[in-house]
PDB file of C-alpha atoms in Angstrom:
ATOM      1  CA  GLN H 890      38.195  13.404  -5.815  1.00 51.00           C
ATOM      2  CA  GLY H 891      38.525  12.444  -9.432  1.00 54.00           C
ATOM      3  CA  GLU H 892      36.961  13.854 -12.595  1.00 51.00           C
ATOM      4  CA  ALA H 893      34.016  15.052 -10.689  1.00 52.00           C
ATOM      5  CA  ALA H 894      36.113  17.743  -9.155  1.00 49.00           C
ATOM      6  CA  VAL H 895      37.415  18.714 -12.857  1.00 52.00           C
ATOM      7  CA  ALA H 896      36.096  21.490 -14.419  1.00 60.00           C
ATOM      8  CA  PRO H 897      33.528  22.188 -16.521  1.00 71.00           C
ATOM      9  CA  PHE H 898      31.112  21.466 -13.999  1.00 71.00           C
ATOM     10  CA  SER H 899      27.752  21.666 -16.034  1.00 74.00           C
ATOM     11  CA  THR H 900      23.871  21.895 -15.428  1.00 82.00           C
ATOM     12  CA  GLY H 901      21.151  21.969 -18.688  1.00 89.00           C
ATOM     13  CA  ARG H 902      22.992  24.701 -20.880  1.00 92.00           C
ATOM     14  CA  TYR H 903      25.174  25.658 -18.591  1.00 95.00           C
ATOM     15  CA  LEU H 904      28.814  25.466 -18.618  1.00 94.00           C
ATOM     16  CA  PHE H 905      31.350  26.302 -15.157  1.00 93.00           C
ATOM     17  CA  SER H 906      34.665  26.599 -14.899  1.00 91.00           C
ATOM     18  CA  HIS H 907      37.209  28.639 -11.422  1.00 89.00           C
ATOM     19  CA  ASN H 908      40.449  28.995 -12.578  1.00 86.00           C
ATOM     20  CA  GLY H 909      41.697  30.037  -8.931  1.00 80.00           C
ATOM     21  CA  ALA H 910      41.912  28.626  -5.493  1.00 83.00           C
ATOM     22  CA  VAL H 911      39.952  30.208  -2.527  1.00 83.00           C
ATOM     23  CA  THR H 912      42.295  31.418   0.749  1.00 84.00           C
ATOM     24  CA  GLY H 913      41.850  29.180   3.518  1.00 79.00           C
ATOM     25  CA  TRP H 914      39.401  26.192   1.909  1.00 81.00           C
ATOM     26  CA  PRO H 915      37.404  25.179   3.113  1.00 79.00           C
ATOM     27  CA  THR H 916      36.848  26.741   6.718  1.00 79.00           C
ATOM     28  CA  SER H 917      36.998  30.289   4.988  1.00 79.00           C
ATOM     29  CA  ILE H 918      34.104  29.706   2.680  1.00 79.00           C
ATOM     30  CA  ALA H 919      31.896  27.971   5.095  1.00 79.00           C
ATOM     31  CA  ARG H 920      29.422  31.040   5.531  1.00 78.00           C
ATOM     32  CA  LEU H 921      28.437  30.407   1.753  1.00 77.00           C
ATOM     33  CA  THR H 922      27.064  26.900   2.434  1.00 78.00           C
ATOM     34  CA  THR H 923      24.575  28.507   5.244  1.00 77.00           C
ATOM     35  CA  GLU H 924      22.318  29.872   2.475  1.00 72.00           C
ATOM     36  CA  LEU H 925      22.298  26.310   0.551  1.00 78.00           C
ATOM     37  CA  ALA H 926      19.571  23.595   0.865  1.00 78.00           C
ATOM     38  CA  PRO H 927      21.094  20.443   2.775  1.00 78.00           C
ATOM     39  CA  ALA H 928      20.547  18.001  -0.118  1.00 79.00           C
ATOM     40  CA  GLU H 929      22.298  19.842  -2.456  1.00 79.00           C
ATOM     41  CA  LEU H 930      25.259  20.013  -0.169  1.00 76.00           C
ATOM     42  CA  MET H 931      24.788  16.401   0.509  1.00 71.00           C
ATOM     43  CA  ALA H 932      24.564  15.348  -3.376  1.00 75.00           C
ATOM     44  CA  MET H 933      28.075  17.694  -4.379  1.00 74.00           C
ATOM     45  CA  GLU H 934      29.799  14.812  -6.454  1.00 74.00           C
ATOM     46  CA  ALA H 935      33.008  16.521  -5.657  1.00 71.00           C
ATOM     47  CA  VAL H 936      34.146  18.564  -2.132  1.00 74.00           C
ATOM     48  CA  SER H 937      36.204  21.083  -3.866  1.00 81.00           C
ATOM     49  CA  ASP H 938      36.437  25.128  -3.667  1.00 84.00           C
ATOM     50  CA  SER H 939      35.425  25.431  -7.313  1.00 84.00           C
ATOM     51  CA  ALA H 940      32.331  22.450  -6.936  1.00 86.00           C
ATOM     52  CA  LEU H 941      31.096  24.675  -3.741  1.00 88.00           C
ATOM     53  CA  LEU H 942      31.190  27.759  -5.996  1.00 91.00           C
ATOM     54  CA  TRP H 943      29.568  26.211  -9.157  1.00 89.00           C
ATOM     55  CA  LEU H 944      26.770  25.288  -6.281  1.00 89.00           C
ATOM     56  CA  VAL H 945      26.171  28.907  -5.119  1.00 90.00           C
ATOM     57  CA  VAL H 946      26.609  29.949  -8.850  1.00 92.00           C
ATOM     58  CA  HIS H 947      23.582  27.632  -9.694  1.00 90.00           C
ATOM     59  CA  GLN H 948      21.527  28.246  -6.804  1.00 89.00           C
ATOM     60  CA  ARG H 949      21.506  31.705  -7.533  1.00 91.00           C
ATOM     61  CA  LEU H 950      20.789  31.267 -11.461  1.00 94.00           C
ATOM     62  CA  GLN H 951      17.835  28.953 -10.219  1.00 90.00           C
ATOM     63  CA  ALA H 952      16.182  31.790  -7.949  1.00 90.00           C
ATOM     64  CA  GLY H 953      15.893  33.901 -11.012  1.00 94.00           C
ATOM     65  CA  GLU H 954      19.520  36.218 -11.500  1.00 94.00           C
ATOM     66  CA  ARG H 955      21.021  36.423 -14.696  1.00 96.00           C
ATOM     67  CA  MET H 956      24.466  34.881 -15.521  1.00 97.00           C
ATOM     68  CA  ALA H 957      26.333  37.890 -14.884  1.00 96.00           C
ATOM     69  CA  GLU H 958      24.888  38.613 -11.743  1.00 95.00           C
ATOM     70  CA  ALA H 959      25.391  35.115 -10.199  1.00 95.00           C
ATOM     71  CA  LEU H 960      28.958  35.372 -11.034  1.00 95.00           C
ATOM     72  CA  GLY H 961      29.518  38.444 -10.098  1.00 94.00           C
ATOM     73  CA  ASN H 962      27.501  38.226  -6.386  1.00 91.00           C
ATOM     74  CA  THR H 963      29.191  34.625  -5.720  1.00 91.00           C
ATOM     75  CA  VAL H 964      32.611  36.213  -6.098  1.00 92.00           C
ATOM     76  CA  ARG H 965      31.708  39.649  -4.116  1.00 90.00           C
ATOM     77  CA  LEU H 966      30.429  37.090  -1.556  1.00 87.00           C
ATOM     78  CA  ALA H 967      33.271  34.818  -1.583  1.00 89.00           C
ATOM     79  CA  ALA H 968      35.725  37.449  -1.429  1.00 88.00           C
ATOM     80  CA  SER H 969      34.314  39.186   1.622  1.00 85.00           C
ATOM     81  CA  THR H 970      34.779  35.983   3.541  1.00 82.00           C
ATOM     82  CA  ALA H 971      37.436  34.265   1.804  1.00 81.00           C
ATOM     83  CA  GLY H 972      39.068  35.740  -0.901  1.00 80.00           C
ATOM     84  CA  GLY H 973      41.553  33.855  -3.289  1.00 87.00           C
ATOM     85  CA  ARG H 974      41.703  33.844  -6.562  1.00 90.00           C
ATOM     86  CA  LEU H 975      38.440  33.986  -7.985  1.00 92.00           C
ATOM     87  CA  ASN H 976      38.145  33.663 -11.807  1.00 94.00           C
ATOM     88  CA  LEU H 977      34.912  32.420 -12.396  1.00 95.00           C
ATOM     89  CA  LEU H 978      33.724  31.639 -16.264  1.00 95.00           C
ATOM     90  CA  LEU H 979      30.053  30.625 -17.158  1.00 97.00           C
ATOM     91  CA  THR H 980      28.258  29.933 -20.483  1.00 96.00           C
ATOM     92  CA  ASP H 981      24.868  29.199 -21.857  1.00 96.00           C
ATOM     93  CA  GLY H 982      25.877  29.084 -25.327  1.00 93.00           C
ATOM     94  CA  ARG H 983      25.192  31.986 -26.276  1.00 93.00           C
ATOM     95  CA  ALA H 984      26.991  34.338 -23.669  1.00 96.00           C
ATOM     96  CA  ILE H 985      29.849  34.259 -21.358  1.00 96.00           C
ATOM     97  CA  ALA H 986      30.145  35.919 -18.075  1.00 97.00           C
ATOM     98  CA  ALA H 987      33.439  35.818 -16.527  1.00 97.00           C
ATOM     99  CA  THR H 988      34.815  37.587 -13.436  1.00 96.00           C
ATOM    100  CA  THR H 989      38.525  38.405 -12.533  1.00 95.00           C
ATOM    101  CA  TRP H 990      39.335  38.230  -8.935  1.00 93.00           C
ATOM    102  CA  GLY H 991      43.537  38.259  -7.769  1.00 92.00           C
ATOM    103  CA  ASP H 992      44.185  36.640 -11.324  1.00 92.00           C
ATOM    104  CA  THR H 993      44.586  37.634 -14.626  1.00 95.00           C
ATOM    105  CA  LEU H 994      41.861  37.319 -17.267  1.00 96.00           C
ATOM    106  CA  CYS H 995      41.829  38.830 -20.689  1.00 97.00           C
ATOM    107  CA  TRP H 996      39.703  38.495 -24.269  1.00 97.00           C
ATOM    108  CA  ARG H 997      39.857  38.912 -27.874  1.00 95.00           C
ATOM    109  CA  ALA H 998      37.043  39.367 -30.853  1.00 93.00           C
ATOM    110  CA  ASP H 999      37.546  37.619 -34.236  1.00 85.00           C
ATOM    111  CA  ALA H1000      35.281  36.733 -37.185  1.00 84.00           C
ATOM    112  CA  ASP H1001      34.804  33.402 -35.212  1.00 85.00           C
ATOM    113  CA  GLY H1002      33.626  34.942 -31.896  1.00 89.00           C
ATOM    114  CA  VAL H1003      35.131  36.151 -28.779  1.00 93.00           C
ATOM    115  CA  VAL H1004      37.756  34.394 -26.522  1.00 93.00           C
ATOM    116  CA  VAL H1005      38.206  34.594 -23.430  1.00 95.00           C
ATOM    117  CA  ALA H1006      41.146  33.277 -21.531  1.00 94.00           C
ATOM    118  CA  SER H1007      43.116  33.022 -18.504  1.00 92.00           C
ATOM    119  CA  GLU H1008      46.058  35.168 -20.382  1.00 94.00           C
ATOM    120  CA  PRO H1009      47.156  35.123 -24.231  1.00 95.00           C
ATOM    121  CA  TYR H1010      47.361  32.048 -25.606  1.00 94.00           C
ATOM    122  CA  ASP H1011      49.318  33.182 -28.542  1.00 94.00           C
ATOM    123  CA  ASP H1012      50.824  36.046 -29.927  1.00 95.00           C
ATOM    124  CA  GLU H1013      48.346  37.941 -32.211  1.00 92.00           C
ATOM    125  CA  PRO H1014      47.323  40.964 -31.915  1.00 93.00           C
ATOM    126  CA  GLY H1015      43.805  41.784 -30.451  1.00 95.00           C
ATOM    127  CA  TRP H1016      44.345  40.494 -26.370  1.00 97.00           C
ATOM    128  CA  THR H1017      42.437  42.964 -24.489  1.00 97.00           C
ATOM    129  CA  ALA H1018      43.300  42.735 -20.449  1.00 97.00           C
ATOM    130  CA  VAL H1019      40.475  42.689 -18.070  1.00 97.00           C
ATOM    131  CA  PRO H1020      40.803  44.630 -15.039  1.00 96.00           C
ATOM    132  CA  ASP H1021      41.450  42.812 -11.615  1.00 95.00           C
ATOM    133  CA  ARG H1022      38.005  42.567  -9.742  1.00 94.00           C
ATOM    134  CA  SER H1023      35.930  42.894 -13.145  1.00 96.00           C
ATOM    135  CA  LEU H1024      33.029  41.047 -14.304  1.00 97.00           C
ATOM    136  CA  LEU H1025      33.257  40.455 -18.550  1.00 98.00           C
ATOM    137  CA  VAL H1026      29.599  40.250 -20.339  1.00 97.00           C
ATOM    138  CA  ALA H1027      30.463  38.597 -23.710  1.00 96.00           C
ATOM    139  CA  SER H1028      27.555  38.407 -26.146  1.00 92.00           C
ATOM    140  CA  PRO H1029      26.492  38.555 -29.418  1.00 86.00           C
ATOM    141  CA  ASP H1030      25.850  42.628 -28.930  1.00 87.00           C
ATOM    142  CA  GLY H1031      29.449  43.191 -27.908  1.00 91.00           C
ATOM    143  CA  VAL H1032      31.950  43.108 -24.626  1.00 96.00           C
ATOM    144  CA  ASP H1033      31.466  44.720 -21.877  1.00 96.00           C
ATOM    145  CA  THR H1034      33.468  44.922 -18.766  1.00 97.00           C
ATOM    146  CA  THR H1035      32.375  46.315 -15.134  1.00 96.00           C
ATOM    147  CA  PRO H1036      34.146  46.650 -11.422  1.00 95.00           C
ATOM    148  CA  LEU H1037      32.822  43.810  -9.052  1.00 92.00           C
ATOM    149  CA  PRO H1038      32.964  46.269  -5.475  1.00 85.00           C
ATOM    150  CA  LEU H1039      34.038  44.815  -2.561  1.00 74.00           C
ATOM    151  CA  ASP H1040      30.470  44.666  -0.798  1.00 69.00           C
ATOM    152  CA  VAL H1041      28.171  41.672   0.205  1.00 59.00           C
ATOM    153  CA  PRO H1042      25.365  40.794  -2.417  1.00 58.00           C
ATOM    154  CA  PRO H1043      22.003  40.863  -1.073  1.00 55.00           C
ATOM    155  CA  GLU H1044      20.704  37.423   0.082  1.00 56.00           C
ATOM    156  CA  VAL H1045      18.475  35.543  -2.483  1.00 50.00           C
ATOM    157  CA  PRO H1046      15.589  33.311  -1.916  1.00 44.00           C
ATOM    158  CA  TRP H1047      16.800  30.480  -2.437  1.00 43.00           C
ATOM    159  CA  THR H1048      14.762  27.021  -3.276  1.00 41.00           C
ATOM    160  CA  ARG H1049      15.023  25.054  -1.155  1.00 35.00           C
TER     161      ARG H1049
END
């Protein structure tokens, strides 16, 4: 698969990363592909769980969902069909949206901004653990976390 299968995935102003694994890949998550344009699937540079999740998130962004909605809806859909460790992170250079599902996630704010990581990378104080099955949004307005319910998100009008 090479470098094409390694995060971060990017398009335009967006950078995306997946820390985790989809249980039963690829069969378990095939349902996510039914709503995608065939040309998009065939144009994937890498065939991996992370690349497919990025394609779903990107399609949701193109359909008009905000970053938090796109990540949250993608995780809820993936969790309802496959499960696994679904820590997704998306930034547009101004804000960060991240999910934790089956794995750890934390954040820390300092004078330089906000850091979001799978686990603290130093012993400095100020790290805040994000509860499992949550969505984090860090923006210039602050950091908010909300629970992610396990219900299937609504369909979106995919662009084809």
